[in-house]
Amino acid sequence: MLKRILFFKSLVAVFATGLFAVNSNKEVFTNKIEKNSIFKSIKGLNNEQIDRFILGKSFFRIPWVESPSATTARDGLGPLFNANTCISCHPANGRGVLYSKNNELSRDLVVRLSIPSNNSKMHQEELYKNGFVKEPIYGAQLSINGVHGVKYEGKPTLEFSEVKVTFPDKEVVTLLKPKYSLKELNYGKMQDDVIVSYRIAPTLMGMGLIELISNEAILANEDIEDKNNDGISGKANRVYSVLTKKIELGRYTWKASTATVLEQIAGAMHNDMGLTTPLHPYENCTKAQKECNEAIIADKYEFDVTEDRLKSIEYYLTHLQVYKPKEDENFKKGLNLFKSIGCASCHITSFETKIGEIRPYSDFLLHDMGEELADGRVEFKATGSEFRTAPLWGLALHEKINNEKPRLLHDGRARNFQEAILWHGGEATNAKLNYMNLSKEKREELIKFLGTL
């Protein structure tokens, strides 16, 4: 049985040695916007911990290769995969980009697949353990690459149509409405009622700190029946954990469908790189994929990524520095505006943890975002129109890292913060309308504030 050293436990050990002081964030956060700042470890690690951090960083950044290989510590890629490194989808550990430098769709955009449940025993079991039912031929995610002799599954395409939005002050802006499709499906037609959802890779900043938020603190903001009549009825996602073998509170992914950092890492390795781990011991081939199954090679390792290597990557990601904006007068004015129009009802500004206050700007709950953003995909308790409130911290780093402004929302359709706000619907409709009714000067003030987070 997998024995896991939680990030919380490692921090407790650090507290015991006096390296951290409770309620002091200076060792965890940085105010510097540097291209490499998101690669740096939190301060106060001892030599053994630094070695662990560097080891995890190497497995995160250095490419994995096809088996069999002389590079036995890093082989096992595929047979089907999207990328050969973690860093490919999370440039500089930050948010993914929609387009690559040659203006093609980036590997950072993945295609998630599912079908409606037919209520059979098999489907019920999939819903309980995975939160959704996989597409029978292509599985849970479309793979755009394959190892030698294995055909990739297919390729996504993207077109945009323009949507005009007029503000009360008569300013007109143009939104881009995406139309996605799939081409070159090498294993035949998908099931007719397949549900296809496009997801851009989120930032990895602060993942360990999210685990430090207590369940009670997150659940305190749950208001499923909207008893306070504010139009906001956030709910927690309850998900099956392959670690604990029971239902846990979901915290990670666009629909809060994963409970822990370790599970998020193992899931990405399985879906994105075709790597087996103690949490996902089987290759990601379906029964219909003959070449994929024939390419599976048993090597001297039980898993492509051993327990120790998986934990090293977890240690690396949970001990990264977290950017914290300088809270000057302009920041405070922007924050007050952010709160006054209702953004902070879901993008809660702060939580208290064992190491003090953290500011992720998320409640980590599911909210109905309206028909325009709905992807139709169910993930455990998340419906087809519900998404986890996206944390906003670290967005200030994106432009520095990628030399371009971040593409926002789950599928990267929004080119800036204003477009992201204008796509909000459902429970966020009132906050959007409040924003639209601000003066242009105030709208610009809020957008500038968001760019500092």
Coordinates of C-alpha atoms in Angstrom, one line a residue:
M1 CA 0.0 0.0 0.0
L2 CA 1.3 3.4 -1.0
K3 CA 2.7 5.3 2.0
R4 CA 2.6 9.0 1.4
I5 CA 4.3 11.9 3.2
L6 CA 1.9 14.7 2.9
F7 CA 3.1 18.2 2.4
F8 CA 1.3 19.2 5.6
K9 CA 3.4 16.7 7.5
S10 CA 6.6 17.9 6.0
L11 CA 5.8 21.4 7.0
V12 CA 5.0 20.3 10.6
A13 CA 8.5 18.8 10.6
V14 CA 9.9 22.1 9.4
F15 CA 8.0 23.9 12.2
A16 CA 9.5 21.6 14.7
T17 CA 13.0 22.5 13.6
G18 CA 12.2 26.2 13.8
L19 CA 12.8 26.9 10.2
F20 CA 9.3 28.4 9.8
A21 CA 7.5 30.7 12.2
V22 CA 3.7 30.3 12.3
N23 CA 1.9 33.3 10.9
S24 CA 5.0 34.5 9.0
N25 CA 4.9 34.3 5.3
K26 CA 8.3 35.8 4.4
E27 CA 9.8 32.3 3.9
V28 CA 7.1 31.2 1.5
F29 CA 6.2 34.2 -0.6
T30 CA 8.2 36.5 -2.9
N31 CA 7.3 40.0 -4.1
K32 CA 9.7 39.8 -7.0
I33 CA 8.3 39.3 -10.5
E34 CA 11.2 37.4 -12.0
K35 CA 11.1 34.9 -14.9
N36 CA 12.7 32.2 -12.8
S37 CA 11.1 33.1 -9.4
I38 CA 8.5 30.4 -9.8
F39 CA 11.3 27.8 -10.0
K40 CA 12.8 28.7 -6.6
S41 CA 12.2 26.8 -3.4
I42 CA 10.8 28.3 -0.3
K43 CA 13.5 29.5 2.1
G44 CA 14.6 27.6 5.2
L45 CA 15.1 24.1 3.7
N46 CA 18.0 22.1 5.0
N47 CA 20.5 20.3 2.8
E48 CA 18.6 17.1 2.6
Q49 CA 15.4 18.9 1.7
I50 CA 17.2 20.9 -0.9
D51 CA 18.4 17.7 -2.5
R52 CA 14.9 16.3 -2.5
F53 CA 13.6 19.5 -4.1
I54 CA 16.3 19.4 -6.9
L55 CA 15.6 15.7 -7.5
G56 CA 11.9 16.4 -8.0
K57 CA 12.7 19.4 -10.2
S58 CA 14.8 17.2 -12.5
F59 CA 12.0 14.6 -12.9
F60 CA 9.6 17.4 -13.6
R61 CA 11.7 19.1 -16.3
I62 CA 13.9 16.5 -18.1
P63 CA 12.2 14.6 -20.9
W64 CA 10.9 11.1 -20.5
V65 CA 11.7 8.6 -23.3
E66 CA 10.2 5.5 -24.9
S67 CA 11.1 2.1 -23.4
P68 CA 13.4 0.2 -23.6
S69 CA 16.1 2.8 -23.2
A70 CA 19.5 3.2 -21.6
T71 CA 17.9 6.0 -19.6
T72 CA 16.1 3.6 -17.4
A73 CA 15.3 6.2 -14.8
R74 CA 13.3 8.2 -17.3
D75 CA 11.9 5.6 -19.8
G76 CA 8.3 4.4 -20.1
L77 CA 6.8 7.3 -22.2
G78 CA 3.6 6.4 -23.9
P79 CA 2.6 4.3 -25.9
L80 CA 0.1 7.2 -26.2
F81 CA 1.0 10.7 -24.9
N82 CA 0.6 14.4 -25.3
A83 CA 4.0 15.7 -24.0
N84 CA 7.2 14.2 -22.9
T85 CA 7.9 16.5 -20.0
C86 CA 5.7 18.1 -17.3
I87 CA 7.2 21.5 -18.1
S88 CA 6.0 21.3 -21.7
C89 CA 2.4 22.0 -20.5
H90 CA 3.4 24.3 -17.6
P91 CA 6.0 26.7 -19.0
A92 CA 8.2 27.9 -16.1
N93 CA 5.7 26.1 -13.8
G94 CA 3.1 28.7 -14.9
R95 CA -0.1 28.7 -16.8
G96 CA -0.2 27.1 -20.2
V97 CA -0.4 29.0 -23.5
L98 CA -3.1 28.5 -26.2
Y99 CA -0.7 28.7 -29.2
S100 CA 2.9 27.6 -29.7
K101 CA 5.5 29.9 -31.1
N102 CA 4.8 28.7 -34.7
N103 CA 1.1 29.6 -34.1
E104 CA -0.2 26.1 -33.8
L105 CA -2.4 24.9 -31.0
S106 CA -0.2 24.2 -28.0
R107 CA 0.2 20.9 -26.2
D108 CA -0.9 22.9 -23.1
L109 CA -4.4 22.5 -24.4
V110 CA -5.7 19.0 -23.7
V111 CA -8.9 17.4 -24.9
R112 CA -10.9 15.5 -22.2
L113 CA -13.4 12.9 -23.3
S114 CA -16.5 11.3 -21.6
I115 CA -19.9 9.9 -22.4
P116 CA -23.2 10.0 -20.6
S117 CA -23.8 7.2 -18.2
N118 CA -26.3 4.5 -19.1
N119 CA -26.7 3.6 -15.5
S120 CA -25.2 0.1 -16.0
K121 CA -23.1 -1.4 -13.2
M122 CA -19.9 -0.7 -15.1
H123 CA -20.8 2.9 -15.7
Q124 CA -21.8 3.4 -12.1
E125 CA -18.4 2.1 -11.0
E126 CA -16.6 4.4 -13.4
L127 CA -18.7 7.4 -12.1
Y128 CA -17.8 6.5 -8.5
K129 CA -14.1 6.1 -9.0
N130 CA -13.4 8.5 -12.0
G131 CA -16.3 10.9 -11.7
F132 CA -17.2 10.4 -15.4
V133 CA -17.5 7.6 -18.0
K134 CA -14.6 7.3 -20.5
E135 CA -15.2 7.3 -24.2
P136 CA -14.9 3.5 -25.2
I137 CA -12.4 3.8 -28.0
Y138 CA -10.3 6.9 -27.0
G139 CA -10.5 6.8 -23.2
A140 CA -10.4 9.8 -20.9
Q141 CA -8.2 12.1 -23.0
L142 CA -7.2 12.5 -26.6
S143 CA -3.5 11.8 -27.1
I144 CA -1.8 13.8 -29.9
N145 CA 1.4 11.7 -29.9
G146 CA 2.4 8.1 -30.0
V147 CA 5.7 6.2 -29.7
H148 CA 7.3 4.5 -32.7
G149 CA 4.7 2.2 -34.3
V150 CA 1.7 3.6 -32.4
K151 CA -0.6 6.0 -34.2
Y152 CA -1.6 9.1 -32.2
E153 CA -5.3 9.3 -31.4
G154 CA -6.2 12.6 -33.1
K155 CA -5.7 16.3 -33.3
P156 CA -7.8 19.2 -32.0
T157 CA -8.7 22.2 -34.2
L158 CA -9.9 25.7 -33.2
E159 CA -11.8 28.4 -34.9
F160 CA -13.3 31.6 -33.4
S161 CA -16.4 33.6 -34.2
E162 CA -16.8 37.1 -32.9
V163 CA -19.3 38.2 -30.3
K164 CA -20.0 41.9 -29.7
V165 CA -20.7 43.2 -26.2
T166 CA -22.0 46.7 -25.6
F167 CA -21.4 48.4 -22.2
P168 CA -24.0 50.8 -20.8
D169 CA -21.7 53.7 -21.6
K170 CA -21.8 52.5 -25.3
E171 CA -18.3 51.1 -25.4
V172 CA -18.2 48.0 -27.6
V173 CA -15.8 45.1 -27.2
T174 CA -15.4 41.9 -29.2
L175 CA -15.2 38.5 -27.6
L176 CA -13.9 35.4 -29.3
K177 CA -16.3 32.4 -29.1
P178 CA -14.4 29.1 -29.7
K179 CA -15.5 26.3 -32.0
Y180 CA -13.4 23.2 -31.4
S181 CA -13.4 20.1 -33.5
L182 CA -11.3 17.0 -33.8
K183 CA -9.5 15.7 -36.9
E184 CA -7.4 12.7 -37.9
L185 CA -9.1 10.3 -35.5
N186 CA -6.9 7.3 -36.1
Y187 CA -8.9 4.7 -34.2
G188 CA -12.3 5.2 -35.8
K189 CA -15.3 7.3 -35.0
M190 CA -16.1 8.3 -31.4
Q191 CA -19.4 7.4 -29.8
D192 CA -22.1 9.8 -31.1
D193 CA -22.9 11.3 -27.7
V194 CA -19.3 11.9 -26.7
I195 CA -18.7 15.0 -24.5
V196 CA -15.6 16.9 -25.5
S197 CA -14.0 19.4 -23.1
Y198 CA -10.9 21.5 -23.8
R199 CA -8.7 22.4 -20.9
I200 CA -5.6 24.7 -20.7
A201 CA -3.0 23.8 -18.2
P202 CA -3.3 25.9 -15.0
T203 CA -0.4 27.4 -13.0
L204 CA 1.3 25.2 -10.5
M205 CA 2.0 27.9 -8.0
G206 CA 0.8 27.4 -4.5
M207 CA -0.3 23.8 -4.9
G208 CA 1.1 22.8 -1.6
L209 CA -0.6 25.7 0.2
I210 CA -4.0 24.7 -1.1
E211 CA -3.6 21.4 0.7
L212 CA -3.0 23.4 3.9
I213 CA -6.5 24.9 3.8
S214 CA -8.7 22.9 6.2
N215 CA -11.8 21.2 4.9
E216 CA -13.8 23.2 7.4
A217 CA -12.6 26.5 6.0
I218 CA -13.6 25.5 2.5
L219 CA -16.9 24.0 3.5
A220 CA -17.8 27.2 5.6
N221 CA -18.4 29.0 2.3
E222 CA -20.7 26.3 0.8
D223 CA -24.2 27.5 0.3
I224 CA -25.9 24.9 -2.0
E225 CA -29.4 26.2 -1.5
D226 CA -28.4 29.9 -1.6
K227 CA -29.9 30.4 1.9
N228 CA -28.5 34.0 2.1
N229 CA -30.2 34.9 -1.3
D230 CA -27.1 36.5 -2.8
G231 CA -27.4 34.4 -6.0
I232 CA -24.2 32.5 -5.1
S233 CA -24.6 28.8 -4.3
G234 CA -21.2 27.3 -4.3
K235 CA -20.8 23.6 -3.5
A236 CA -17.8 21.4 -2.7
N237 CA -16.9 18.6 -5.0
R238 CA -16.7 15.2 -3.3
V239 CA -14.3 12.9 -5.2
Y240 CA -13.0 9.4 -4.9
S241 CA -9.3 9.3 -3.7
V242 CA -7.1 6.6 -5.1
L243 CA -4.8 7.3 -2.1
T244 CA -7.3 6.9 0.8
K245 CA -9.8 4.7 -1.1
K246 CA -12.7 6.9 0.1
I247 CA -14.5 10.0 -0.8
E248 CA -12.6 13.2 -0.1
L249 CA -13.0 17.0 -0.7
G250 CA -11.9 17.9 -4.2
R251 CA -9.5 20.9 -4.5
Y252 CA -7.6 20.6 -7.8
T253 CA -8.4 20.7 -11.6
W254 CA -10.9 22.9 -13.4
K255 CA -13.8 21.1 -11.7
A256 CA -12.1 20.3 -8.4
S257 CA -12.1 16.6 -9.2
T258 CA -8.8 15.7 -7.5
A259 CA -8.2 15.7 -3.8
T260 CA -4.4 16.0 -3.4
V261 CA -1.3 17.2 -5.1
L262 CA 0.1 13.7 -5.4
E263 CA -3.0 12.4 -7.1
Q264 CA -3.0 15.4 -9.5
I265 CA 0.6 14.7 -10.5
A266 CA 0.0 11.0 -11.0
G267 CA -3.1 11.7 -13.0
A268 CA -1.3 14.1 -15.3
M269 CA 1.5 11.5 -15.8
H270 CA -1.0 8.9 -16.7
N271 CA -3.1 11.0 -19.1
D272 CA -0.5 13.4 -20.5
M273 CA 2.6 11.2 -20.8
G274 CA 1.4 7.6 -20.6
L275 CA 3.5 6.9 -17.5
T276 CA 2.4 4.3 -14.9
T277 CA 2.7 5.0 -11.2
P278 CA 1.6 3.2 -8.0
L279 CA -1.6 5.3 -8.3
H280 CA -2.2 4.4 -11.9
P281 CA -0.5 1.1 -12.6
Y282 CA -2.0 0.4 -16.0
E283 CA -1.1 1.9 -19.4
N284 CA -3.7 4.3 -20.9
C285 CA -4.5 2.2 -23.9
T286 CA -8.1 1.1 -24.4
K287 CA -9.1 -2.4 -25.6
A288 CA -9.8 -1.0 -29.1
Q289 CA -6.2 0.2 -29.6
K290 CA -4.3 -2.8 -30.9
E291 CA -1.0 -1.1 -31.6
C292 CA -1.0 0.6 -28.3
N293 CA -1.5 -2.6 -26.3
E294 CA 1.2 -4.4 -28.4
A295 CA 3.7 -1.7 -27.7
I296 CA 3.5 -2.1 -23.9
I297 CA 6.9 -3.4 -22.7
A298 CA 7.5 -4.9 -19.3
D299 CA 10.8 -3.7 -17.8
K300 CA 12.6 -4.2 -14.6
Y301 CA 10.6 -1.6 -12.9
E302 CA 7.1 -2.3 -11.6
F303 CA 6.1 1.3 -12.5
D304 CA 7.5 3.9 -15.0
V305 CA 7.5 6.4 -12.1
T306 CA 8.3 4.8 -8.8
E307 CA 6.8 5.8 -5.5
D308 CA 10.0 7.7 -4.5
R309 CA 10.2 9.6 -7.7
L310 CA 6.5 10.5 -7.6
K311 CA 7.0 11.8 -4.1
S312 CA 10.1 13.8 -5.1
I313 CA 8.0 15.6 -7.8
E314 CA 5.3 16.2 -5.2
Y315 CA 8.0 17.7 -2.9
Y316 CA 9.2 20.0 -5.6
L317 CA 5.8 21.3 -6.5
T318 CA 4.7 21.8 -2.9
H319 CA 7.8 23.7 -1.9
L320 CA 7.9 26.3 -4.6
Q321 CA 7.8 29.9 -3.7
V322 CA 4.5 31.7 -4.2
Y323 CA 4.3 35.2 -5.6
K324 CA 2.6 37.8 -3.5
P325 CA 1.8 41.3 -4.9
K326 CA 3.0 44.4 -3.1
E327 CA -0.1 45.8 -1.3
D328 CA 0.4 49.5 -1.9
E329 CA -2.4 52.1 -2.0
N330 CA -3.3 51.4 -5.6
F331 CA -3.6 47.7 -4.8
K332 CA -5.9 48.4 -1.9
K333 CA -8.1 50.6 -4.0
G334 CA -8.3 47.8 -6.6
L335 CA -9.1 45.2 -4.0
N336 CA -11.9 47.3 -2.5
L337 CA -13.4 47.7 -6.0
F338 CA -13.0 43.9 -6.6
K339 CA -15.0 43.3 -3.4
S340 CA -17.6 46.0 -4.0
I341 CA -18.8 44.5 -7.3
G342 CA -19.1 41.0 -5.9
C343 CA -16.0 39.2 -7.4
A344 CA -14.8 38.2 -3.9
S345 CA -18.0 36.3 -3.3
C346 CA -16.4 33.4 -5.2
H347 CA -12.8 34.6 -5.5
I348 CA -12.4 34.7 -1.8
T349 CA -9.3 36.7 -1.1
S350 CA -7.7 34.8 1.8
F351 CA -7.6 31.7 4.0
E352 CA -5.9 31.1 7.3
T353 CA -3.5 28.1 7.4
K354 CA -0.9 26.7 9.8
I355 CA 1.7 28.9 8.2
G356 CA -0.4 32.1 8.2
E357 CA -2.7 33.8 5.7
I358 CA -2.6 32.8 2.1
R359 CA -4.3 34.7 -0.8
P360 CA -5.3 32.3 -3.6
Y361 CA -8.4 34.4 -4.6
S362 CA -10.6 31.3 -4.8
D363 CA -13.1 29.5 -2.6
F364 CA -12.3 26.1 -4.2
L365 CA -16.0 25.5 -4.6
L366 CA -18.1 24.7 -7.7
H367 CA -20.3 27.3 -9.3
D368 CA -22.7 27.3 -12.2
M369 CA -21.0 29.6 -14.8
G370 CA -23.9 29.7 -17.2
E371 CA -24.7 28.2 -20.6
E372 CA -22.0 30.0 -22.6
L373 CA -19.1 28.5 -20.6
A374 CA -20.7 25.1 -20.0
D375 CA -18.8 22.1 -21.4
G376 CA -21.5 19.5 -20.6
R377 CA -19.0 17.4 -18.8
V378 CA -19.8 15.8 -15.4
E379 CA -17.0 15.2 -12.9
F380 CA -18.2 13.7 -9.7
K381 CA -20.6 16.3 -8.2
A382 CA -19.7 18.9 -10.8
T383 CA -22.4 19.3 -13.5
G384 CA -21.8 20.3 -17.1
S385 CA -22.0 24.0 -16.3
E386 CA -20.1 24.0 -13.0
F387 CA -16.5 24.9 -12.5
R388 CA -14.2 25.4 -9.6
T389 CA -13.5 29.0 -8.9
A390 CA -10.1 29.5 -10.6
P391 CA -7.4 30.8 -8.2
L392 CA -6.1 34.2 -9.5
W393 CA -2.7 34.2 -7.8
G394 CA 0.4 34.1 -10.0
L395 CA -1.2 35.6 -13.1
A396 CA 1.2 38.5 -12.8
L397 CA 4.0 36.1 -13.6
H398 CA 2.6 34.8 -16.8
E399 CA 3.5 37.7 -19.1
K400 CA 7.0 37.7 -17.7
I401 CA 7.4 34.0 -18.3
N402 CA 5.8 33.7 -21.7
N403 CA 6.2 37.2 -23.1
E404 CA 2.4 37.3 -23.7
K405 CA -0.7 38.0 -21.7
P406 CA -2.4 34.9 -20.3
R407 CA -5.3 33.2 -22.1
L408 CA -7.9 32.9 -19.4
L409 CA -10.8 30.6 -18.5
H410 CA -10.8 26.8 -18.7
D411 CA -10.3 26.7 -22.5
G412 CA -8.2 29.8 -23.0
R413 CA -10.8 31.7 -25.0
A414 CA -10.4 35.0 -23.1
R415 CA -7.5 37.2 -24.3
N416 CA -7.6 39.4 -21.2
F417 CA -9.2 39.9 -17.9
Q418 CA -12.1 42.0 -19.3
E419 CA -13.0 39.2 -21.7
A420 CA -12.9 36.7 -19.0
I421 CA -15.3 38.7 -16.9
L422 CA -17.7 39.2 -19.8
W423 CA -17.9 35.4 -20.4
H424 CA -19.1 34.9 -16.8
G425 CA -22.7 33.9 -16.4
G426 CA -24.9 31.8 -14.1
E427 CA -24.0 32.6 -10.5
A428 CA -21.5 35.3 -11.7
T429 CA -24.0 37.3 -13.7
N430 CA -24.6 40.0 -11.1
A431 CA -20.8 40.5 -10.6
K432 CA -20.4 40.8 -14.4
L433 CA -23.2 43.3 -14.7
N434 CA -21.8 45.3 -11.8
Y435 CA -18.5 45.5 -13.7
M436 CA -20.2 46.5 -16.9
N437 CA -21.9 49.4 -15.1
L438 CA -18.7 50.8 -13.7
S439 CA -17.2 53.9 -15.4
K440 CA -14.5 53.1 -17.9
E441 CA -12.0 54.6 -15.5
K442 CA -13.1 52.2 -12.8
R443 CA -13.1 49.2 -15.1
E444 CA -9.5 50.0 -16.0
E445 CA -8.6 50.3 -12.4
L446 CA -10.0 46.8 -11.7
I447 CA -8.2 45.3 -14.7
K448 CA -5.0 46.8 -13.5
F449 CA -5.5 45.3 -10.1
L450 CA -6.1 41.9 -11.5
G451 CA -2.8 42.1 -13.4
T452 CA -0.9 42.5 -10.2
L453 CA -2.1 39.2 -8.6

